[in-house]
Amino acid sequence: MADKKITALTSLGTATAREDLLHLVDDPSGTPINKKVTIGEAANALMAPVSLADSNVTLTEATHAGRLLIGNDLTADRTMTLPTPIAGMHFRFVGPNIASAAEDGHDLIISAGTGNSIFFQGQVTFLDIDGNANSVVGSDGNSNETLQINVPGHYDVECIGVSSTVWRITGFVSSDTAPAFAD
């Protein structure tokens, strides 16, 4: 087959399948080498879950974005700091990963940044484990830069970049204590 520009090739469009191949350049900033990968292999590698450390973590696009972030049983209150948002970038937090049905004894704090220049817009649904209350807890939409998930029994929270200053937040938290947004 004669050499063709990529732009001159026929598109598969909606007929794309997981076994179809992609051309990749591995290590483009180091020693570049041409390689192949199936669409399925690429999708699996880019969406593999990440178990979050029992420490404060500064999340990155390369390591954490687009992946399921599994929260562990914490030994102290921990803060997960998001990077500067890019429209479409997302992070999904689920947990805690506790063997029993007990609540975590510590809080998980998701931080958008500092100085209220990057903030959350949106709400999370609070499901009271004692059954006393169910409610929606919302950010103020213009300055709340942290979500504190207090001693969770379970949470599933997603943060989606809307602009370079806004994270859209949604999901639910099950606990005895309502989550709280703050500046």
PDB file of C-alpha atoms in Angstrom:
ATOM      1  CA  MET A   1       0.000   0.000   0.000  1.00  0.00           C
ATOM      2  CA  ALA A   2       1.293   3.439  -0.881  1.00  0.00           C
ATOM      3  CA  ASP A   3       2.107   5.887   1.883  1.00  0.00           C
ATOM      4  CA  LYS A   4      -0.898   7.999   2.853  1.00  0.00           C
ATOM      5  CA  LYS A   5      -1.382  10.873   5.196  1.00  0.00           C
ATOM      6  CA  ILE A   6      -3.494   9.949   8.208  1.00  0.00           C
ATOM      7  CA  THR A   7      -6.025  12.582   7.143  1.00  0.00           C
ATOM      8  CA  ALA A   8      -6.455  10.727   3.823  1.00  0.00           C
ATOM      9  CA  LEU A   9      -7.394   7.395   5.449  1.00  0.00           C
ATOM     10  CA  THR A  10     -10.997   6.180   5.617  1.00  0.00           C
ATOM     11  CA  SER A  11     -12.669   6.642   9.010  1.00  0.00           C
ATOM     12  CA  LEU A  12     -14.298   3.658  10.743  1.00  0.00           C
ATOM     13  CA  GLY A  13     -16.708   5.969  12.577  1.00  0.00           C
ATOM     14  CA  THR A  14     -19.391   4.028  14.440  1.00  0.00           C
ATOM     15  CA  ALA A  15     -17.994   0.690  13.166  1.00  0.00           C
ATOM     16  CA  THR A  16     -14.971   1.095  15.497  1.00  0.00           C
ATOM     17  CA  ALA A  17     -14.443  -2.023  17.626  1.00  0.00           C
ATOM     18  CA  ARG A  18     -12.277  -2.819  20.649  1.00  0.00           C
ATOM     19  CA  GLU A  19     -10.019  -5.091  18.556  1.00  0.00           C
ATOM     20  CA  ASP A  20      -9.232  -2.346  16.014  1.00  0.00           C
ATOM     21  CA  LEU A  21      -5.647  -1.096  16.108  1.00  0.00           C
ATOM     22  CA  LEU A  22      -4.218   2.331  16.811  1.00  0.00           C
ATOM     23  CA  HIS A  23      -0.768   3.553  15.883  1.00  0.00           C
ATOM     24  CA  LEU A  24       1.150   5.022  18.814  1.00  0.00           C
ATOM     25  CA  VAL A  25       4.486   6.696  19.254  1.00  0.00           C
ATOM     26  CA  ASP A  26       5.861   5.433  22.566  1.00  0.00           C
ATOM     27  CA  ASP A  27       8.088   7.822  24.553  1.00  0.00           C
ATOM     28  CA  PRO A  28       7.831  10.788  22.127  1.00  0.00           C
ATOM     29  CA  SER A  29       9.897  13.088  24.359  1.00  0.00           C
ATOM     30  CA  GLY A  30      12.614  10.482  24.952  1.00  0.00           C
ATOM     31  CA  THR A  31      13.444   7.749  22.440  1.00  0.00           C
ATOM     32  CA  PRO A  32      10.355   7.569  20.212  1.00  0.00           C
ATOM     33  CA  ILE A  33       9.369   4.185  18.812  1.00  0.00           C
ATOM     34  CA  ASN A  34       6.318   3.178  16.751  1.00  0.00           C
ATOM     35  CA  LYS A  35       4.014   0.664  18.430  1.00  0.00           C
ATOM     36  CA  LYS A  36       0.474  -0.653  18.141  1.00  0.00           C
ATOM     37  CA  VAL A  37      -2.351  -1.033  20.655  1.00  0.00           C
ATOM     38  CA  THR A  38      -5.937  -2.187  20.312  1.00  0.00           C
ATOM     39  CA  ILE A  39      -8.663   0.289  21.186  1.00  0.00           C
ATOM     40  CA  GLY A  40      -9.724  -2.087  23.979  1.00  0.00           C
ATOM     41  CA  GLU A  41      -6.207  -2.252  25.445  1.00  0.00           C
ATOM     42  CA  ALA A  42      -5.908   1.543  25.348  1.00  0.00           C
ATOM     43  CA  ALA A  43      -9.321   2.051  26.963  1.00  0.00           C
ATOM     44  CA  ASN A  44      -8.576  -0.482  29.716  1.00  0.00           C
ATOM     45  CA  ALA A  45      -5.153   1.021  30.470  1.00  0.00           C
ATOM     46  CA  LEU A  46      -6.508   4.568  30.622  1.00  0.00           C
ATOM     47  CA  MET A  47      -9.463   3.633  32.849  1.00  0.00           C
ATOM     48  CA  ALA A  48      -7.787   1.227  35.301  1.00  0.00           C
ATOM     49  CA  PRO A  49      -8.906   2.038  38.871  1.00  0.00           C
ATOM     50  CA  VAL A  50      -6.508   3.767  41.256  1.00  0.00           C
ATOM     51  CA  SER A  51      -6.446   2.966  44.968  1.00  0.00           C
ATOM     52  CA  LEU A  52      -5.885   6.238  46.826  1.00  0.00           C
ATOM     53  CA  ALA A  53      -3.194   6.321  49.488  1.00  0.00           C
ATOM     54  CA  ASP A  54      -4.030   6.843  53.156  1.00  0.00           C
ATOM     55  CA  SER A  55      -2.373  10.254  52.977  1.00  0.00           C
ATOM     56  CA  ASN A  56      -3.037  13.689  51.538  1.00  0.00           C
ATOM     57  CA  VAL A  57      -2.843  13.332  47.755  1.00  0.00           C
ATOM     58  CA  THR A  58      -2.377  15.929  45.025  1.00  0.00           C
ATOM     59  CA  LEU A  59      -4.216  14.392  42.096  1.00  0.00           C
ATOM     60  CA  THR A  60      -2.872  14.685  38.550  1.00  0.00           C
ATOM     61  CA  GLU A  61      -4.451  14.410  35.138  1.00  0.00           C
ATOM     62  CA  ALA A  62      -1.931  11.751  34.048  1.00  0.00           C
ATOM     63  CA  THR A  63      -2.378   9.421  37.023  1.00  0.00           C
ATOM     64  CA  HIS A  64      -5.954  10.000  38.215  1.00  0.00           C
ATOM     65  CA  ALA A  65      -8.201  11.672  35.598  1.00  0.00           C
ATOM     66  CA  GLY A  66     -10.892   9.518  34.011  1.00  0.00           C
ATOM     67  CA  ARG A  67     -10.285   6.675  36.438  1.00  0.00           C
ATOM     68  CA  LEU A  68     -12.234   5.246  39.332  1.00  0.00           C
ATOM     69  CA  LEU A  69     -10.517   6.527  42.494  1.00  0.00           C
ATOM     70  CA  ILE A  70     -11.021   4.048  45.320  1.00  0.00           C
ATOM     71  CA  GLY A  71     -10.837   5.565  48.798  1.00  0.00           C
ATOM     72  CA  ASN A  72      -9.384   3.472  51.582  1.00  0.00           C
ATOM     73  CA  ASP A  73     -10.071   3.186  55.309  1.00  0.00           C
ATOM     74  CA  LEU A  74      -8.374   6.349  56.581  1.00  0.00           C
ATOM     75  CA  THR A  75      -6.227   6.641  59.698  1.00  0.00           C
ATOM     76  CA  ALA A  76      -6.682  10.452  59.828  1.00  0.00           C
ATOM     77  CA  ASP A  77      -8.636  13.131  57.957  1.00  0.00           C
ATOM     78  CA  ARG A  78      -7.214  13.260  54.412  1.00  0.00           C
ATOM     79  CA  THR A  79      -7.371  15.842  51.613  1.00  0.00           C
ATOM     80  CA  MET A  80      -7.463  14.955  47.915  1.00  0.00           C
ATOM     81  CA  THR A  81      -6.483  18.075  45.955  1.00  0.00           C
ATOM     82  CA  LEU A  82      -7.714  18.327  42.379  1.00  0.00           C
ATOM     83  CA  PRO A  83      -5.561  19.885  39.651  1.00  0.00           C
ATOM     84  CA  THR A  84      -6.648  23.033  37.827  1.00  0.00           C
ATOM     85  CA  PRO A  85      -9.760  21.965  35.916  1.00  0.00           C
ATOM     86  CA  ILE A  86      -9.822  21.462  32.165  1.00  0.00           C
ATOM     87  CA  ALA A  87     -13.241  21.286  30.512  1.00  0.00           C
ATOM     88  CA  GLY A  88     -14.190  17.600  30.311  1.00  0.00           C
ATOM     89  CA  MET A  89     -11.552  16.278  32.740  1.00  0.00           C
ATOM     90  CA  HIS A  90     -13.206  14.212  35.465  1.00  0.00           C
ATOM     91  CA  PHE A  91     -12.470  12.395  38.702  1.00  0.00           C
ATOM     92  CA  ARG A  92     -14.793   9.854  40.365  1.00  0.00           C
ATOM     93  CA  PHE A  93     -14.299   9.027  44.038  1.00  0.00           C
ATOM     94  CA  VAL A  94     -15.863   5.881  45.569  1.00  0.00           C
ATOM     95  CA  GLY A  95     -15.339   4.374  48.963  1.00  0.00           C
ATOM     96  CA  PRO A  96     -14.382   3.871  51.587  1.00  0.00           C
ATOM     97  CA  ASN A  97     -12.876   0.446  50.987  1.00  0.00           C
ATOM     98  CA  ILE A  98     -13.672  -1.031  54.408  1.00  0.00           C
ATOM     99  CA  ALA A  99     -14.116  -4.754  54.990  1.00  0.00           C
ATOM    100  CA  SER A 100     -17.018  -4.287  57.412  1.00  0.00           C
ATOM    101  CA  ALA A 101     -20.223  -2.291  57.126  1.00  0.00           C
ATOM    102  CA  ALA A 102     -18.865   0.300  59.565  1.00  0.00           C
ATOM    103  CA  GLU A 103     -18.303   3.938  58.739  1.00  0.00           C
ATOM    104  CA  ASP A 104     -14.816   5.280  58.257  1.00  0.00           C
ATOM    105  CA  GLY A 105     -13.617   6.979  61.433  1.00  0.00           C
ATOM    106  CA  HIS A 106     -12.140   9.935  59.527  1.00  0.00           C
ATOM    107  CA  ASP A 107     -13.129  12.530  56.943  1.00  0.00           C
ATOM    108  CA  LEU A 108     -12.278  12.715  53.256  1.00  0.00           C
ATOM    109  CA  ILE A 109     -11.872  16.261  51.981  1.00  0.00           C
ATOM    110  CA  ILE A 110     -11.931  16.974  48.250  1.00  0.00           C
ATOM    111  CA  SER A 111     -10.233  20.282  47.515  1.00  0.00           C
ATOM    112  CA  ALA A 112     -10.516  22.315  44.316  1.00  0.00           C
ATOM    113  CA  GLY A 113      -7.607  24.584  45.247  1.00  0.00           C
ATOM    114  CA  THR A 114      -6.936  27.559  47.463  1.00  0.00           C
ATOM    115  CA  GLY A 115      -7.915  31.209  47.527  1.00  0.00           C
ATOM    116  CA  ASN A 116     -11.432  30.567  46.183  1.00  0.00           C
ATOM    117  CA  SER A 117     -10.210  31.108  42.619  1.00  0.00           C
ATOM    118  CA  ILE A 118     -11.177  27.520  41.700  1.00  0.00           C
ATOM    119  CA  PHE A 119     -14.434  26.268  43.171  1.00  0.00           C
ATOM    120  CA  PHE A 120     -17.282  23.755  43.065  1.00  0.00           C
ATOM    121  CA  GLN A 121     -20.698  24.197  41.528  1.00  0.00           C
ATOM    122  CA  GLY A 122     -23.328  21.553  42.136  1.00  0.00           C
ATOM    123  CA  GLN A 123     -24.755  19.324  44.816  1.00  0.00           C
ATOM    124  CA  VAL A 124     -24.403  15.947  46.467  1.00  0.00           C
ATOM    125  CA  THR A 125     -27.221  13.915  47.936  1.00  0.00           C
ATOM    126  CA  PHE A 126     -26.861  13.137  51.641  1.00  0.00           C
ATOM    127  CA  LEU A 127     -28.266   9.779  52.734  1.00  0.00           C
ATOM    128  CA  ASP A 128     -28.369   9.597  56.531  1.00  0.00           C
ATOM    129  CA  ILE A 129     -27.339   6.106  57.650  1.00  0.00           C
ATOM    130  CA  ASP A 130     -29.556   6.430  60.748  1.00  0.00           C
ATOM    131  CA  GLY A 131     -32.499   7.085  58.436  1.00  0.00           C
ATOM    132  CA  ASN A 132     -33.233  10.434  60.104  1.00  0.00           C
ATOM    133  CA  ALA A 133     -32.746  12.598  57.019  1.00  0.00           C
ATOM    134  CA  ASN A 134     -32.096  12.652  53.308  1.00  0.00           C
ATOM    135  CA  SER A 135     -31.194  15.956  51.734  1.00  0.00           C
ATOM    136  CA  VAL A 136     -29.330  17.763  49.013  1.00  0.00           C
ATOM    137  CA  VAL A 137     -26.191  19.617  50.074  1.00  0.00           C
ATOM    138  CA  GLY A 138     -25.071  22.259  47.607  1.00  0.00           C
ATOM    139  CA  SER A 139     -22.093  24.487  47.050  1.00  0.00           C
ATOM    140  CA  ASP A 140     -22.594  28.245  46.930  1.00  0.00           C
ATOM    141  CA  GLY A 141     -21.506  28.094  43.263  1.00  0.00           C
ATOM    142  CA  ASN A 142     -18.955  30.896  43.461  1.00  0.00           C
ATOM    143  CA  SER A 143     -16.373  30.275  46.190  1.00  0.00           C
ATOM    144  CA  ASN A 144     -16.716  26.855  47.854  1.00  0.00           C
ATOM    145  CA  GLU A 145     -13.412  25.128  47.233  1.00  0.00           C
ATOM    146  CA  THR A 146     -13.757  22.096  49.533  1.00  0.00           C
ATOM    147  CA  LEU A 147     -16.214  19.285  50.089  1.00  0.00           C
ATOM    148  CA  GLN A 148     -15.795  17.566  53.437  1.00  0.00           C
ATOM    149  CA  ILE A 149     -17.208  14.045  53.508  1.00  0.00           C
ATOM    150  CA  ASN A 150     -17.645  13.423  57.234  1.00  0.00           C
ATOM    151  CA  VAL A 151     -17.025   9.881  58.564  1.00  0.00           C
ATOM    152  CA  PRO A 152     -18.514   8.210  55.490  1.00  0.00           C
ATOM    153  CA  GLY A 153     -20.183   4.846  55.311  1.00  0.00           C
ATOM    154  CA  HIS A 154     -20.124   5.165  51.517  1.00  0.00           C
ATOM    155  CA  TYR A 155     -19.653   7.835  48.873  1.00  0.00           C
ATOM    156  CA  ASP A 156     -19.730   8.117  45.098  1.00  0.00           C
ATOM    157  CA  VAL A 157     -18.768  11.634  44.053  1.00  0.00           C
ATOM    158  CA  GLU A 158     -17.763  12.906  40.636  1.00  0.00           C
ATOM    159  CA  CYS A 159     -15.982  16.166  39.799  1.00  0.00           C
ATOM    160  CA  ILE A 160     -16.101  17.302  36.174  1.00  0.00           C
ATOM    161  CA  GLY A 161     -14.099  20.226  34.823  1.00  0.00           C
ATOM    162  CA  VAL A 162     -16.384  22.872  33.310  1.00  0.00           C
ATOM    163  CA  SER A 163     -13.819  25.641  32.827  1.00  0.00           C
ATOM    164  CA  SER A 164     -10.396  26.614  34.160  1.00  0.00           C
ATOM    165  CA  THR A 165     -12.039  27.787  37.423  1.00  0.00           C
ATOM    166  CA  VAL A 166     -15.081  25.529  37.935  1.00  0.00           C
ATOM    167  CA  TRP A 167     -15.492  21.904  38.973  1.00  0.00           C
ATOM    168  CA  ARG A 168     -19.067  20.589  38.573  1.00  0.00           C
ATOM    169  CA  ILE A 169     -19.726  18.198  41.457  1.00  0.00           C
ATOM    170  CA  THR A 170     -22.395  15.530  41.788  1.00  0.00           C
ATOM    171  CA  GLY A 171     -22.988  12.266  43.618  1.00  0.00           C
ATOM    172  CA  PHE A 172     -24.052  10.961  47.007  1.00  0.00           C
ATOM    173  CA  VAL A 173     -22.674  10.503  50.495  1.00  0.00           C
ATOM    174  CA  SER A 174     -23.992   8.033  53.098  1.00  0.00           C
ATOM    175  CA  SER A 175     -23.054   8.911  56.657  1.00  0.00           C
ATOM    176  CA  ASP A 176     -24.430   9.890  60.059  1.00  0.00           C
ATOM    177  CA  THR A 177     -23.103  13.408  59.443  1.00  0.00           C
ATOM    178  CA  ALA A 178     -23.972  15.539  56.429  1.00  0.00           C
ATOM    179  CA  PRO A 179     -21.164  16.511  54.050  1.00  0.00           C
ATOM    180  CA  ALA A 180     -20.261  20.189  53.951  1.00  0.00           C
ATOM    181  CA  PHE A 181     -18.991  22.616  51.338  1.00  0.00           C
ATOM    182  CA  ALA A 182     -16.692  25.432  52.515  1.00  0.00           C
ATOM    183  CA  ASP A 183     -14.455  28.229  51.266  1.00  0.00           C
TER     184      ASP A 183
END
